CSV table of C-alpha atoms and ligand atoms in Angstrom, one decimal:
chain,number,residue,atom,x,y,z
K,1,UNK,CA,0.0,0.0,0.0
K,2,UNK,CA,0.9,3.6,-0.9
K,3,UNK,CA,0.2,6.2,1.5
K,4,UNK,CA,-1.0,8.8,-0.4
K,5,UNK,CA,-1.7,12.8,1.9
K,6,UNK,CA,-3.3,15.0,-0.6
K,7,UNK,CA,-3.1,19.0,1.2
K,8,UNK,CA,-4.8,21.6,-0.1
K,9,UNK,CA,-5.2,25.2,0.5
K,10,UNK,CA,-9.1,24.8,0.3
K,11,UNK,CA,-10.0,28.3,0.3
K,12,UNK,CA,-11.3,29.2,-2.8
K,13,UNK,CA,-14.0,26.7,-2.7
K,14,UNK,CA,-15.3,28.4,0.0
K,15,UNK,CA,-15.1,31.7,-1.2
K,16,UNK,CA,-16.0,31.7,-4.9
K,17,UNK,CA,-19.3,30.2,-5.8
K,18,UNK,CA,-17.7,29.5,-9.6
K,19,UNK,CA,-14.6,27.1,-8.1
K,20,UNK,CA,-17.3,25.5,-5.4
K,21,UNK,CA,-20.0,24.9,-8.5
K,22,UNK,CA,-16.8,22.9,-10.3
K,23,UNK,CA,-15.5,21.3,-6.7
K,24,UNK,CA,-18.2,21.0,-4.3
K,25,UNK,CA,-15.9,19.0,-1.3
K,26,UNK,CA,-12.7,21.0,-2.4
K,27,UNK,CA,-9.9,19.6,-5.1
K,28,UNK,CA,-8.3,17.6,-2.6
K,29,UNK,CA,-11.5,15.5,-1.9
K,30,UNK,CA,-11.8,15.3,-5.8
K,31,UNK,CA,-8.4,14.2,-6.2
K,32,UNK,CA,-9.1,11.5,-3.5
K,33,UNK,CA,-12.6,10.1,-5.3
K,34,UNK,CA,-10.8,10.0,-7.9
K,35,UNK,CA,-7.7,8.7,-7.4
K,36,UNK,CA,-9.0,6.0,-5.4
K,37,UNK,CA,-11.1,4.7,-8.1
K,38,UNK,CA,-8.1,3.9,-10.3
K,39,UNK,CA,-5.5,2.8,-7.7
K,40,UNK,CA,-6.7,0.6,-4.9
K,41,UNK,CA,-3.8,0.1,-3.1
K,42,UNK,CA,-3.1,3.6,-2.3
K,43,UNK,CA,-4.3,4.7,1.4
K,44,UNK,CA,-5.5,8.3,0.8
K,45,UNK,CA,-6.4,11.1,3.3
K,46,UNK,CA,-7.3,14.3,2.4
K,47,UNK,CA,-6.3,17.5,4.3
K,48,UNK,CA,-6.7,21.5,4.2
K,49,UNK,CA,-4.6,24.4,5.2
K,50,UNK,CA,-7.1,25.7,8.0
K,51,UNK,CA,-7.4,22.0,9.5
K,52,UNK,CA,-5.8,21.7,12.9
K,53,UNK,CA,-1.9,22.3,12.5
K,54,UNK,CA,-1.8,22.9,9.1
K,55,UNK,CA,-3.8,19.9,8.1
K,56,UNK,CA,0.0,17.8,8.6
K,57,UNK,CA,0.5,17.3,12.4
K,58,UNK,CA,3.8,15.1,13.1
K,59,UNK,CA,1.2,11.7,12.9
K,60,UNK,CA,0.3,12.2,9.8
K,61,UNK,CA,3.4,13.5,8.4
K,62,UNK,CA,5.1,9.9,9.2
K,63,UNK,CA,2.1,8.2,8.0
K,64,UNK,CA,2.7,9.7,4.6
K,65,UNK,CA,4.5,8.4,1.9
K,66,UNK,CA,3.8,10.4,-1.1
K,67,UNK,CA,2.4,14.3,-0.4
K,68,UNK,CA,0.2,16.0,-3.2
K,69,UNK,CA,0.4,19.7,-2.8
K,70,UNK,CA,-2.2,22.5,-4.1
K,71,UNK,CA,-2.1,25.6,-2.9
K,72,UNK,CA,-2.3,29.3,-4.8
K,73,UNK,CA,-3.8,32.3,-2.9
K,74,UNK,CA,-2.3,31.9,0.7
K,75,UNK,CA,1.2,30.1,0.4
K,76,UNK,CA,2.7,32.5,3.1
K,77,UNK,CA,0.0,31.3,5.6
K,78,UNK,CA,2.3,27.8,5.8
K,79,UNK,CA,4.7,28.3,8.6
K,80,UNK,CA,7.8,28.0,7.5
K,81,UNK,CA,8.7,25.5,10.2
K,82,UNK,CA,6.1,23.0,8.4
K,83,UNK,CA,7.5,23.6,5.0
K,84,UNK,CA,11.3,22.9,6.5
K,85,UNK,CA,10.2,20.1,8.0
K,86,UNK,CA,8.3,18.8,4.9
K,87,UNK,CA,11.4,19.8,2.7
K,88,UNK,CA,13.8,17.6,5.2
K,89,UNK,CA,11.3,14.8,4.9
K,90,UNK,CA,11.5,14.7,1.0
K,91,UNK,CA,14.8,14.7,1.3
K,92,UNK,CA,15.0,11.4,3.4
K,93,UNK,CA,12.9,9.9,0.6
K,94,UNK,CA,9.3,11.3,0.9
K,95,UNK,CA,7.5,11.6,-2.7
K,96,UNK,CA,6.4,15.0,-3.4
K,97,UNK,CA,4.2,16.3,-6.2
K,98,UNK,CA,3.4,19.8,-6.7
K,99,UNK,CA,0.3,21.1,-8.4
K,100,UNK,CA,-0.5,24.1,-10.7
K,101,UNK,CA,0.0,27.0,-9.0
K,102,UNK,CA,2.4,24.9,-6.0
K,103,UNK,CA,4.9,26.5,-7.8
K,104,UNK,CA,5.4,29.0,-5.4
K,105,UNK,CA,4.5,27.0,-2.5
K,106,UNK,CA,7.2,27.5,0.4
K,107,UNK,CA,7.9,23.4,0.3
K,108,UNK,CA,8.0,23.0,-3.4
K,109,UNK,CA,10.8,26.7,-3.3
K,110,UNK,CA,12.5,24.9,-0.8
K,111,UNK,CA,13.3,22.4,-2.6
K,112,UNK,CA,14.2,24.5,-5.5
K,113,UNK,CA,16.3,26.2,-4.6
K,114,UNK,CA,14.5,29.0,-7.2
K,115,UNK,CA,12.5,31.7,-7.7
K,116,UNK,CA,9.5,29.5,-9.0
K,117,UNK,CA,8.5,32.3,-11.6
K,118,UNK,CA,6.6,32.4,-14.8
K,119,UNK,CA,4.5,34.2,-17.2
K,120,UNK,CA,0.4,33.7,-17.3
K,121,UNK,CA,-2.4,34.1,-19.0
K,122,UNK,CA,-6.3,33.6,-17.7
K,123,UNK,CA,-8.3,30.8,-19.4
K,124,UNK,CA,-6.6,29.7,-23.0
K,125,UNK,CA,-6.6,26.1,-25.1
K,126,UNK,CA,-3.7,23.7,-23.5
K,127,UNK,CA,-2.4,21.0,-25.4
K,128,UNK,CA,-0.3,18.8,-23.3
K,129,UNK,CA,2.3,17.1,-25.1
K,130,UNK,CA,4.1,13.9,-23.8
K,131,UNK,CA,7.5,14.1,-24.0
K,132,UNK,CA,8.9,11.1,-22.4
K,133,UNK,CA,7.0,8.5,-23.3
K,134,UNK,CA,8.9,5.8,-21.7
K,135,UNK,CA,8.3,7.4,-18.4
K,136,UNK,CA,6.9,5.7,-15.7
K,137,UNK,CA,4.6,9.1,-15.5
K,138,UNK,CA,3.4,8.7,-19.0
K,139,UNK,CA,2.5,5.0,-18.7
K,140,UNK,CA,-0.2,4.5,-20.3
K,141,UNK,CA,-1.1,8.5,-21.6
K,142,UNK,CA,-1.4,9.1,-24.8
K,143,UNK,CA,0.9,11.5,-27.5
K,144,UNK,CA,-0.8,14.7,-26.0
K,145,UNK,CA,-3.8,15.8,-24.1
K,146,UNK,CA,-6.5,18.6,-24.9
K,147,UNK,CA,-7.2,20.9,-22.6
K,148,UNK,CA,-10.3,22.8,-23.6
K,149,UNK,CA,-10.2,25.6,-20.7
K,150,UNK,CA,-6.9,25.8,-18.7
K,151,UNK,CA,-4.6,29.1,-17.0
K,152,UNK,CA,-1.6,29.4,-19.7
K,153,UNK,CA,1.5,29.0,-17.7
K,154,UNK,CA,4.5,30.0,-19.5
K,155,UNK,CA,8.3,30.5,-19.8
K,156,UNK,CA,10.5,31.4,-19.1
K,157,UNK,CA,10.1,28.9,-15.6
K,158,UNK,CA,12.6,29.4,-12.7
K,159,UNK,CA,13.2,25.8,-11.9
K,160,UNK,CA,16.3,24.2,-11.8
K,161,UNK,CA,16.9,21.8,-15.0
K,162,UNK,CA,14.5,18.8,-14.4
K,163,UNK,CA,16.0,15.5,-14.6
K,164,UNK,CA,13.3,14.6,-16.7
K,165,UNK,CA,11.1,16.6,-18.2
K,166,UNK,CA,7.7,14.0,-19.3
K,167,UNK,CA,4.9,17.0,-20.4
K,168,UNK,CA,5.3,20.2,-22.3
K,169,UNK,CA,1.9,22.3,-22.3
K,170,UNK,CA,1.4,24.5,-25.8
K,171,UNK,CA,-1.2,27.2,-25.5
K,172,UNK,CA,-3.2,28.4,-28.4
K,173,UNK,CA,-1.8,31.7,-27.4
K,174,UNK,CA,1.7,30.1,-28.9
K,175,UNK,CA,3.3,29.6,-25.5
K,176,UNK,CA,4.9,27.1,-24.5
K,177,UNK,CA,5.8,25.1,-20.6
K,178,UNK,CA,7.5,23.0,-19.1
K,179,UNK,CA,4.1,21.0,-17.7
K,180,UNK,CA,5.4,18.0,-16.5
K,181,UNK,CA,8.9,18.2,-14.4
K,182,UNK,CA,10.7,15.3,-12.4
K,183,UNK,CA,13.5,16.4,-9.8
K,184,UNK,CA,15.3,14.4,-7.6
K,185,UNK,CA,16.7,15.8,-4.2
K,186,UNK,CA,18.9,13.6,-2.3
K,187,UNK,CA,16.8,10.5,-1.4
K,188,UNK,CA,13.3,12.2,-2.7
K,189,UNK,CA,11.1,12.3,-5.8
K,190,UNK,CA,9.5,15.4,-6.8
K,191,UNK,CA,7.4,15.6,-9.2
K,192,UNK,CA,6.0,19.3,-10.8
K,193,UNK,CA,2.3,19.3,-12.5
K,194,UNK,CA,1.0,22.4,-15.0
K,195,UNK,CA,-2.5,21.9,-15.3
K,196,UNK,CA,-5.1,22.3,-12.5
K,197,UNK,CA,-6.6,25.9,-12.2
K,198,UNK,CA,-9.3,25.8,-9.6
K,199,UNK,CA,-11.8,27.8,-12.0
K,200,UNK,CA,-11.6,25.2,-15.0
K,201,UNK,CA,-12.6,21.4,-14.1
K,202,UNK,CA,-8.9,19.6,-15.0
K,203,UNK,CA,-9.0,17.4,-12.4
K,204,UNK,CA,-12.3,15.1,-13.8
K,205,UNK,CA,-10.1,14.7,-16.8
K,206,UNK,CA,-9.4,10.8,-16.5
K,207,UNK,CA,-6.0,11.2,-18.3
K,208,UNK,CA,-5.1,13.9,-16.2
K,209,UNK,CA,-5.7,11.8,-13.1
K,210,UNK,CA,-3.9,8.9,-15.0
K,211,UNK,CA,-0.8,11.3,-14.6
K,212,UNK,CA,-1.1,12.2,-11.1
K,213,UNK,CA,-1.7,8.6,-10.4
K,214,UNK,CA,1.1,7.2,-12.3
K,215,UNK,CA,3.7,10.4,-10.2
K,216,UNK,CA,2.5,8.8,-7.5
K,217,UNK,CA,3.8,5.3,-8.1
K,218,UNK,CA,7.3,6.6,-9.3
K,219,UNK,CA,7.9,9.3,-6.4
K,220,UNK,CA,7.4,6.6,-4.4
K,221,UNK,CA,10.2,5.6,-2.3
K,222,UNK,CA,9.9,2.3,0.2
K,223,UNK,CA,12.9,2.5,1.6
K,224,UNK,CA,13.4,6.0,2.6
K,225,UNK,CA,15.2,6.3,5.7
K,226,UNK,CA,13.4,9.0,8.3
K,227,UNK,CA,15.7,7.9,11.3
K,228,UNK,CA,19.6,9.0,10.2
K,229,UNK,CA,19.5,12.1,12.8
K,230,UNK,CA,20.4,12.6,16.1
K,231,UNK,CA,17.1,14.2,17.9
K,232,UNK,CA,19.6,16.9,20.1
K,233,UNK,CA,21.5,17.9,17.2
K,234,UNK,CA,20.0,17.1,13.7
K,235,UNK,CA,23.7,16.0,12.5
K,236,UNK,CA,23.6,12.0,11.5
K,237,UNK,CA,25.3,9.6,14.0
K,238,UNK,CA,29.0,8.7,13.6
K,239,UNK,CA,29.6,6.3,11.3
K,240,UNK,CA,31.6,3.2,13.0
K,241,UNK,CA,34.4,2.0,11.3
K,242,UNK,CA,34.1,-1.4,9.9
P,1,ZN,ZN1,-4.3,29.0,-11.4
């Protein structure tokens, strides 16, 4: 089994009838019907920014193995104690995947290293190309995706180089974007995610899911290590000499 955290910033659902008419239980509740559907051996729980702590107490933080991220409006509202402690967790070999507009969430920066910045555009045609079809992530997706109604994200994109980049989004504006972004940081997957504005339905698109599913599976790590540091210090033990 997979343990799958799905957070979400679950604010806009509440405040703007046209996001709540699209999802009713918030995008990280959709994400969760729908996920589960396709992958029963993930464990899923959904969580929100104003749940207690942040949605991520310590308990469910080590019940997680994979952490889906969407957040927009309120990013500085994360303490940044949470989003170090998430950053040192993917590190040790937690899967991360970062959503739309996650790419200026303080865990996803973090991680980074970058300014996360890029050019937009409200509602335009996306055609999401796959790149890297022999990807884990692109298992099973086809050449490219149509997007009728979807927030033009484009470049230039202050990431680092991706190890792999699987999706490139074109806009019928002409733009171009890196959609679909794999990174590796020390023992952790991270995986970045284009589509997914909260005013246009992208998440009931069954490929789309498809991805999201399939990120899951390869940022999956089972034998990350969360126990190398000392508790007083945070510096790993001596090694003995064999
Ligand atoms: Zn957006």
């Amino acid at each position: 089994m997979i343990r799958v955290t799905i957070w979400n910033e679950y604010r806009h659902e509440k405040e703007m009838p046209e996001v709540a008419a699209i999802y009713p239980e918030g995008i990280h509740n959709e994400l969760k019907k729908a996920l589960s559907k396709e992958n029963d051996d993930f464990v899923i729980r959904a969580v929100a920014m104003d749940d207690p702590e942040c949605g991520l107490p310590q308990s469910v933080l080590e019940d997680t193995d994979v952490l889906i991220w969407w957040g927009h409006a309120h990013h500085g509202d994360v303490p940044d104690a949470l989003a170090e402690k998430i950053a040192d967790r993917v590190r040790k070999g937690m899967g991360f995947i970062a959503l739309h507009s996650s790419h200026l969430s303080k865990p996803f920066l973090k991680l980074m290293g970058t300014s996360g910045r890029l050019n937009w555009r409200d509602a335009d045609r996306e055609r999401l190309w796959t790149v890297a079809p022999g990807h884990p992530i692109a298992k099973g997706v086809p050449a490219y995706i149509e997007i009728p109604a979807e927030e033009m994200y484009g470049e230039p994109f202050g990431i680092p180089e991706p190890n792999r980049l699987v999706f490139i989004g074109w806009f019928a504006g002409g733009e171009v974007f890196r959609s679909g972004c794999c990174f590796l940081r020390e023992a952790g997957r991270i995986f970045y995610f284009q589509p997914g504005h909260e005013t246009n339905p992208t998440y009931k698109i069954p490929e789309i899911i498809k991805i999201i599913g399939n990120a899951v599976r390869w940022a999956y790590n089972p034998s990350a290590d969360y126990s190398t540091d000392c508790t007083d210090c945070g510096h790993p033990a001596p090694l003995e000499k064999k």
